[in-house]
Amino acid sequence: MKSFFEKFYLFLLGLVLFACCLVYVTAVGNEMTYTKVGGYQEKTGGEVRFEVGSESDGYIEVADAGKDSHGNPKAVLKGKKPGKVYLYCYEGNQIVSIDIFFVHKTKVITYDDYFGEYNGAFYVNLVMAIYMIVVIFHYIRKMRKNFKKNMYSYVNILYIGLILFLFTTLIALIVSTVSKEGLYMVLDGISSSMNMLVVLTLPVVVIVSLILMFSNITLMKMEGKNIRNMLGFLLSFAMGAGVILSIFAENFFWNSGVIDSHRWTGIGRFVAMFFTNTIYAVYAYAEFLLVGTFIVFFIAARHIPKFDKDYIIIHGCMIRKDGTPTKLLASRADRAITFSKLQKENTGKDIYFIPSGGQGGDETISEAECIKNYLVSKGVDEKFIIMEDKSDNTETNLKYSFEIIKEREGAADAKVAFATTNYHVFRAGMLAGGMGMDAEGIGAATKSYFWINAAIREFVATIFSEKKRHLKMLCVIVLFNLCAMVLMYFSNVVLSF
């Protein structure tokens, strides 16, 4: 029973709050104090009165009428029977406004739309905002728990993205609460919140794009011009193109005439809203994903494993023509040596080094042998070095190294770490987890201009490795916007005319 409640308590809480809000609105929603503020100008200075149109006589009772302290027409309305109501506001003998109300079967009165403003909207929206805060804290707790369980789980990135999305939704709900908006405007606010987010984050996108471009310029000066060293340019271009595409799509759907988006009762207006909001939401999802990825990369890169390890795998990479390690490879080996010394000082436990990497076509020796020679030159005893010299990428580095560990000790007993460059720690850990291997990574520092470009490469690699998850999330985005637009169309058009 406890396990069931832990899994579904958010859903159950949502149902309970929904039921409470429904009861509350039914109890107080049959009466509304309506004040005509916008679009009113005093005409004659005569007595203010409200009258129900003859076509909707008996649906609403005008219990009281007059002016508020600011001189605006004001009336207390009471629902009598379901139907659409035209309410005429007179000043003297002159009509100053005509407003539309709907009385539901429960006698709840809504203004302007079938699911428009109603009495009690402030408290209902407040409850929704509080519930959203509870949901956000729930996922923050789940994310922290999942980080402790498996730092290299891709779900952590999705959690961060989801929390950012929910926080944006919370802001929209807070605005709706302050404005006392009805369900129609709440849905509209949530659906279009991503549009506002993309616009507000435009300065940040510009700054980040410039940083990526300048970083790539430095990288190409130091490392040469090739497509791998231009990923920062490509990402900055993609970020800028995404914003431009979103704004262009919005203008296209609303101003091109391809869709009749300006006829109030037409379906074209809602089709345009659906496509515009969906495009903005997809771009916002990409932004959330990028932010989440870099946060997780940073945390994983700075993580220090427990000092209880039996083995540490050193991931190979390209070596120099003379068989010596590049600075990048040497930094990985140095990081492993430093960790082994710290473990020895703290626990007295020795660690076995597994240099991992085969011999490329343009390499004089294998990467594993190169790392081994470097370790020996730094004072590591050869009896603590076990070479793995068959692998040719990160995945096989881990796979073949773990096979060696299994043969020696058994997978269940051995405690393993791996040393690689900081930008590469998360994806290596994710690959290890995908193989059912429990391993902690340590990251070797690299130059900032190189780190940024390499982190982008890792970001792209993780995106493609989890493409099924992203397709599911995109389907959820499309479905949410579709459901919101259908409900808004029914509220604003089908049930209102």
C-alpha atoms as one frame of an Amber mdcrd trajectory, in Angstrom:
protein
   0.000   0.000   0.000   2.853   2.360   0.881   4.614   1.618  -2.409   1.383
   2.328  -4.332   0.955   5.666  -2.556   4.601   6.663  -3.175   4.193   5.989
  -6.900   0.807   7.616  -7.397   0.531  10.221  -4.636   0.910  13.121  -7.087
  -1.906  11.740  -9.220  -4.074  11.080  -6.160  -3.310  14.528  -4.753  -4.230
  16.063  -8.113  -7.568  14.192  -8.112  -8.365  15.299  -4.550  -7.499  18.941
  -5.293  -9.497  18.819  -8.532 -12.533  17.459  -6.657 -12.169  20.125  -3.949
 -11.887  22.888  -6.553 -14.934  21.517  -8.389 -16.998  21.518  -5.189 -15.768
  25.001  -4.305 -16.539  26.472  -7.738 -19.979  24.823  -7.745 -20.690  26.350
  -4.323 -19.561  29.928  -5.077 -19.618  30.102  -8.875 -23.370  30.706  -9.217
 -22.811  34.289  -8.131 -20.458  36.800  -9.751 -19.643  40.423  -9.054 -19.016
  41.900 -12.469 -17.287  45.262 -12.957 -17.044  46.866 -16.373 -13.541  48.344
 -16.439 -12.074  48.134 -19.934 -13.614  50.031 -22.842 -16.058  52.054 -20.686
 -16.431  55.815 -20.911 -19.047  57.775 -19.009 -21.764  58.865 -21.456 -24.449
  60.880 -19.746 -23.797  60.670 -16.054 -27.179  58.997 -15.645 -28.106  56.032
 -13.495 -26.339  52.779 -14.303 -28.398  49.653 -14.790 -27.949  46.177 -16.299
 -30.536  44.271 -18.280 -30.562  40.710 -19.591 -31.344  40.444 -23.302 -34.788
  39.141 -24.211 -33.254  36.122 -25.968 -31.684  34.990 -22.662 -34.301  36.139
 -20.194 -34.387  34.091 -16.993 -30.865  32.685 -17.273 -29.244  35.280 -14.987
 -30.627  37.486 -12.261 -29.132  40.960 -11.812 -29.258  41.203  -8.023 -27.593
  44.578  -7.642 -26.282  47.311  -9.943 -24.443  50.595  -9.606 -20.904  51.962
  -9.732 -17.773  51.044  -7.829 -15.511  53.530  -6.031 -13.776  54.363  -9.348
 -17.050  55.101 -11.138 -17.097  51.868 -13.172 -20.443  50.069 -13.751 -20.829
  47.149 -11.338 -23.415  44.381 -10.955 -23.975  41.272  -8.847 -25.136  38.385
 -11.051 -26.768  35.109  -9.991 -27.079  32.028 -12.215 -30.601  30.637 -12.680
 -30.598  28.153 -15.565 -28.080  27.024 -18.196 -27.674  29.072 -21.337 -25.914
  31.933 -23.085 -26.629  35.399 -21.723 -26.327  38.837 -23.334 -26.024  41.465
 -20.620 -26.689  45.094 -21.599 -25.209  47.907 -19.536 -27.161  51.193 -19.654
 -26.265  54.624 -18.444 -29.507  56.489 -18.395 -31.196  55.369 -21.615 -27.972
  54.793 -23.537 -26.273  51.391 -23.999 -22.603  51.626 -23.036 -21.649  47.912
 -23.423 -22.919  44.431 -24.244 -21.215  41.488 -22.536 -21.613  37.717 -22.876
 -21.936  35.267 -19.993 -22.579  31.523 -19.809 -24.560  29.741 -17.134 -23.539
  26.085 -16.797 -25.759  23.212 -15.691 -24.371  23.658 -12.174 -25.472  27.345
 -12.440 -21.822  28.436 -12.411 -21.415  31.700 -14.338 -18.476  32.226 -16.712
 -17.613  35.408 -18.550 -16.805  35.838 -22.259 -15.927  32.160 -22.915 -17.636
  28.927 -21.964 -14.573  28.198 -19.784 -13.890  31.886 -19.133 -13.560  33.907
 -15.905 -15.639  32.759 -12.934 -16.069  33.492  -9.268 -13.388  31.689  -7.255
 -10.857  31.599 -10.115  -8.195  33.213  -7.901  -8.277  30.397  -5.340  -8.523
  27.640  -7.956  -5.506  29.022  -9.839  -3.663  29.436  -6.538  -4.292  25.761
  -5.734  -3.007  24.834  -9.210   0.140  26.917  -8.635   0.736  25.315  -5.225
   0.205  21.871  -6.763   2.760  22.744  -9.454   5.248  23.709  -6.714   4.654
  20.302  -5.082   5.256  18.603  -8.460   8.487  20.573  -8.976   9.820  19.609
  -5.538   8.796  15.996  -6.202  10.936  15.871  -9.336  13.796  17.710  -7.655
  13.743  15.026  -4.953  13.584  12.254  -7.563  16.444  13.836  -9.486  18.644
  14.078  -6.369  17.813  10.470  -5.480  18.611   9.331  -9.006  21.897  11.283
  -8.968  22.960   9.375  -5.856  21.876   6.081  -7.380  23.405   6.634 -10.824
  25.101   9.903 -11.663  25.465   8.876 -15.306  21.805   8.145 -16.009  20.416
  10.159 -18.938  17.209  10.476 -16.938  19.009  13.127 -14.858  19.185  15.385
 -17.907  15.484  14.819 -18.601  14.671  15.611 -14.970  16.458  18.956 -15.219
  14.663  19.745 -18.483  11.308  18.772 -16.964  11.915  20.902 -13.865  12.747
  23.926 -16.028   9.572  23.341 -18.067   7.444  23.005 -14.918   8.991  26.162
 -13.480   8.039  28.056 -16.652   4.506  26.637 -16.333   4.442  27.761 -12.693
   5.200  31.337 -13.734   2.274  31.204 -16.192   0.009  29.904 -13.390   1.119
  32.671 -11.034   0.247  35.257 -13.693  -3.153  33.577 -14.151  -3.712  33.598
 -10.378  -2.969  37.309 -10.046  -5.224  38.050 -13.052  -8.020  35.711 -11.784
  -8.222  34.125 -15.232 -10.571  31.337 -16.283  -9.579  27.950 -17.668  -9.410
  29.225 -21.264  -6.824  31.888 -20.426  -4.905  29.527 -18.114  -4.487  27.040
 -20.969  -3.579  29.844 -23.337  -0.994  31.135 -20.856   0.621  27.728 -20.357
   0.633  26.946 -24.092   2.176  30.287 -25.012   4.589  30.458 -22.028   7.292
  28.795 -24.131   6.895  31.547 -26.745   7.670  34.154 -24.104  10.534  32.067
 -22.722  12.239  31.873 -26.137  11.894  35.633 -26.587  13.179  36.400 -23.066
  16.168  34.084 -23.415  17.165  35.598 -26.775  19.915  37.801 -25.201  21.325
  34.715 -23.455  21.252  32.796 -26.754  23.173  35.634 -28.435  25.816  35.735
 -25.662  26.236  31.935 -25.617  26.476  31.872 -29.421  29.246  34.501 -29.356
  31.146  32.534 -26.678  30.884  29.370 -28.794  32.086  31.197 -31.904  35.095
  32.829 -30.216  35.957  29.510 -28.548  35.931  27.784 -31.932  38.097  30.474
 -33.498  40.717  29.876 -30.776  40.391  26.104 -31.176  40.928  26.231 -34.945
  43.982  28.460 -34.504  45.485  25.979 -32.017  44.275  22.628 -33.384  43.582
  23.233 -37.084  40.496  23.660 -39.248  38.228  20.630 -39.569  34.563  19.818
 -39.062  35.163  18.419 -35.561  36.619  21.756 -34.492  33.663  23.711 -35.865
  30.916  22.239 -33.672  30.659  25.463 -31.658  29.939  27.382 -34.873  27.350
  24.798 -35.887  25.597  24.868 -32.502  25.556  28.677 -32.366  24.118  28.692
 -35.892  21.489  26.111 -34.871  20.526  28.158 -31.789  20.154  31.335 -33.813
  18.335  29.527 -36.621  15.930  28.028 -34.083  14.918  31.452 -32.780  14.591
  32.857 -36.308  12.557  29.820 -37.434  10.220  30.158 -34.443   9.599  33.865
 -35.072   9.288  33.318 -38.832   6.797  30.479 -38.304   4.707  32.677 -36.024
   4.584  35.469 -38.616   3.953  32.979 -41.425   0.925  31.393 -39.779  -0.552
  34.700 -38.652   0.239  36.988 -41.577   0.794  34.931 -44.750  -2.872  34.267
 -45.497  -2.208  30.522 -45.982  -4.439  29.923 -42.959  -7.426  32.137 -42.170
  -6.066  32.912 -38.712  -7.868  36.201 -38.079 -11.494  35.057 -38.261 -12.547
  34.831 -34.616 -14.897  31.873 -35.030 -12.716  30.053 -37.561 -10.655  26.973
 -36.822  -7.699  28.572 -38.632  -6.952  30.789 -35.618  -6.479  27.742 -33.411
  -4.504  25.857 -36.054  -2.104  28.812 -36.212  -1.875  28.869 -32.402  -1.175
  25.116 -32.331   1.676  25.246 -34.856   3.181  28.418 -33.383   3.090  27.184
 -29.784   4.382  23.726 -30.760   7.375  25.140 -32.654   8.267  27.423 -29.743
   7.830  24.527 -27.291  10.139  22.257 -29.318  12.810  24.959 -29.387  12.376
  25.545 -25.636  12.742  21.773 -25.120  16.057  21.897 -27.006  17.175  24.796
 -24.778  16.216  22.870 -21.627  18.035  19.816 -22.923  21.210  21.780 -23.627
  21.148  23.404 -20.177  20.435  20.076 -18.476  23.215  18.317 -20.386  25.873
  20.883 -19.491  24.809  20.895 -15.819  25.083  17.103 -15.627  28.373  17.124
 -17.564  29.795  19.653 -15.089  28.661  17.667 -12.023  30.005  14.396 -13.433
  33.338  15.985 -14.373  33.899  17.357 -10.842  32.835  14.183  -9.034  35.437
  12.436  -6.868  34.800   8.665  -6.518  35.004   6.843  -3.196  38.471   5.691
  -2.205  37.606   1.980  -2.335  38.497   1.098  -5.901  40.237  -2.064  -7.067
  40.788  -0.971 -10.692  40.998   2.247 -12.653  40.567   2.180 -16.430  42.466
   4.847 -18.356  40.765   5.652 -21.661  43.137   5.890 -24.569  43.218   8.459
 -27.354  45.550   9.373 -30.216  49.273   9.260 -29.381  52.250  11.073 -30.918
  54.220   9.621 -33.816  57.142   8.819 -31.513  54.905   6.671 -29.280  54.646
   9.169 -26.431  51.292  10.408 -25.094  49.735  13.692 -26.146  48.980  16.240
 -23.428  45.354  15.077 -23.468  46.301  11.434 -22.901  48.987  12.297 -20.331
  46.438  14.329 -18.337  44.170  11.266 -18.139  47.029   9.106 -16.863  48.113
  11.809 -14.389  44.550  12.033 -13.065  44.528   8.263 -12.480  47.895   8.408
 -10.699  46.702  11.257  -8.469  43.566   9.323  -7.538  45.571   6.185  -6.735
  47.861   8.202  -4.424  44.903   9.819  -2.642  43.289   6.409  -2.167  46.533
   4.973  -0.781  46.910   7.902   1.637  43.292   7.718   2.821  42.695   3.963
   2.988  46.043   2.267   2.364  44.497   0.378  -0.561  46.429  -0.201  -3.800
  44.741   0.050  -7.182  45.348  -1.725 -10.491  45.714   0.441 -13.601  44.137
  -0.743 -16.860  45.512   1.322 -19.778  42.964   0.833 -22.560  43.300   1.405
 -26.289  44.406  -0.472 -29.396  46.864   0.497 -32.105  45.596   2.750 -34.886
  46.837   2.527 -38.467  49.057   5.585 -38.024  50.316   4.713 -34.524  53.669
   3.024 -33.844  52.459   1.235 -30.689  49.098   0.674 -29.061  47.589   3.424
 -26.917  47.576   0.982 -23.977  51.345   0.399 -24.261  51.926   4.145 -24.560
  49.959   4.739 -21.344  51.771   1.877 -19.605  55.171   3.336 -20.486  54.057
   6.720 -19.177  52.784   5.196 -15.915  56.088   3.380 -15.360  58.012   6.609
 -16.034  55.921   8.228 -13.281  56.901   5.539 -10.763  53.962   3.123 -11.010
  54.983  -0.486 -10.321  54.428  -2.685 -13.414  52.760  -5.364 -11.280  49.831
  -2.972 -10.853  49.411  -2.412 -14.616  47.200  -4.624 -16.797  47.008  -3.647
 -20.470  43.891  -3.803 -22.660  45.152  -3.219 -26.214  42.293  -4.333 -28.506
  39.688  -1.568 -28.168  39.128   1.218 -30.693  36.497   3.458 -29.049  35.021
   4.387 -25.675  32.513   1.546 -25.681  35.082  -1.143 -26.374  37.502   0.492
 -23.904  34.973  -0.278 -21.211  33.773  -3.617 -22.582  37.191  -5.241 -22.972
  38.515  -3.758 -19.717  35.557  -5.155 -17.792  36.112  -8.559 -19.392  39.660
  -8.528 -17.977  38.315  -7.550 -14.536  35.696 -10.325 -14.621  38.336 -12.919
 -15.451  40.474 -11.794 -12.530  37.995 -11.112  -9.769  34.323 -11.301 -10.725
  32.098  -8.447 -11.650  30.135  -8.452  -8.385  33.176  -7.880  -6.173  35.388
  -5.484  -8.108  35.051  -1.743  -7.541  35.990   0.193 -10.655  36.810   3.765
 -11.630  37.729   5.184 -15.018  39.855   8.176 -15.972  39.088  10.254 -19.033
  38.910  13.910 -19.987  36.317  15.973 -18.061  33.953  16.523 -21.006  33.849
  12.773 -21.640  33.063  11.495 -18.120  29.271  11.523 -18.341  28.939   9.681
 -21.646  31.526   7.095 -20.625  29.610   6.532 -17.391  26.360   6.296 -19.332
  27.875   3.660 -21.644  29.197   1.688 -18.665  25.764   1.768 -17.047  24.202
   0.578 -20.302  26.458  -2.486 -20.114  25.311  -3.185 -16.565  28.636  -2.069
 -15.101  28.948  -0.005 -11.936  31.841   2.415 -12.376  32.680   5.954 -11.258
  34.570   8.402 -13.425  37.181  11.058 -12.767  37.782  13.857 -15.222  41.113
  15.285 -16.325  41.149  19.017 -17.020  41.612  20.377 -20.508  41.787  23.835
 -22.043  38.490  25.757 -21.974  38.309  26.297 -25.737  38.797  22.567 -26.300
  36.382  21.595 -23.504  33.500  23.619 -24.981  33.819  22.087 -28.447  34.329
  18.574 -27.099  31.360  18.943 -24.728  29.193  19.869 -27.720  30.378  16.706
 -29.461  29.419  14.677 -26.395  26.058  16.483 -26.244  25.294  15.519 -29.855
  26.415  11.933 -29.221  24.138  11.574 -26.171  21.204  13.087 -28.104  21.521
  10.434 -30.810  22.068   7.645 -28.296  18.765   8.569 -26.604  16.792   9.519
 -29.726  13.837   7.286 -28.803  13.360   9.153 -25.522  13.403  12.474 -27.354
  10.904  11.309 -29.941   8.551  10.335 -27.115   9.000  13.743 -25.454   8.319
  15.544 -28.732   5.136  13.488 -29.125   4.082  14.570 -25.609   4.702  18.230
 -26.523   2.616  17.923 -29.697  -0.174  16.046 -27.884  -0.319  18.589 -25.023
  -0.587  21.535 -27.412  -3.162  19.697 -29.518  -5.350  18.922 -26.480  -5.025
  22.509 -25.217  -6.027  23.955 -28.601  -9.001  21.565 -28.963 -10.286  22.507
 -25.496  -9.769  26.214 -26.213 -11.561  25.876 -29.564 -14.546  24.234 -27.902
 -14.587  26.878 -25.168 -14.167  29.873 -27.449 -16.124  28.747 -30.517 -18.156
  25.524 -30.379 -19.748  26.052 -26.946 -19.779  29.852 -27.129 -21.742  30.349
 -30.363
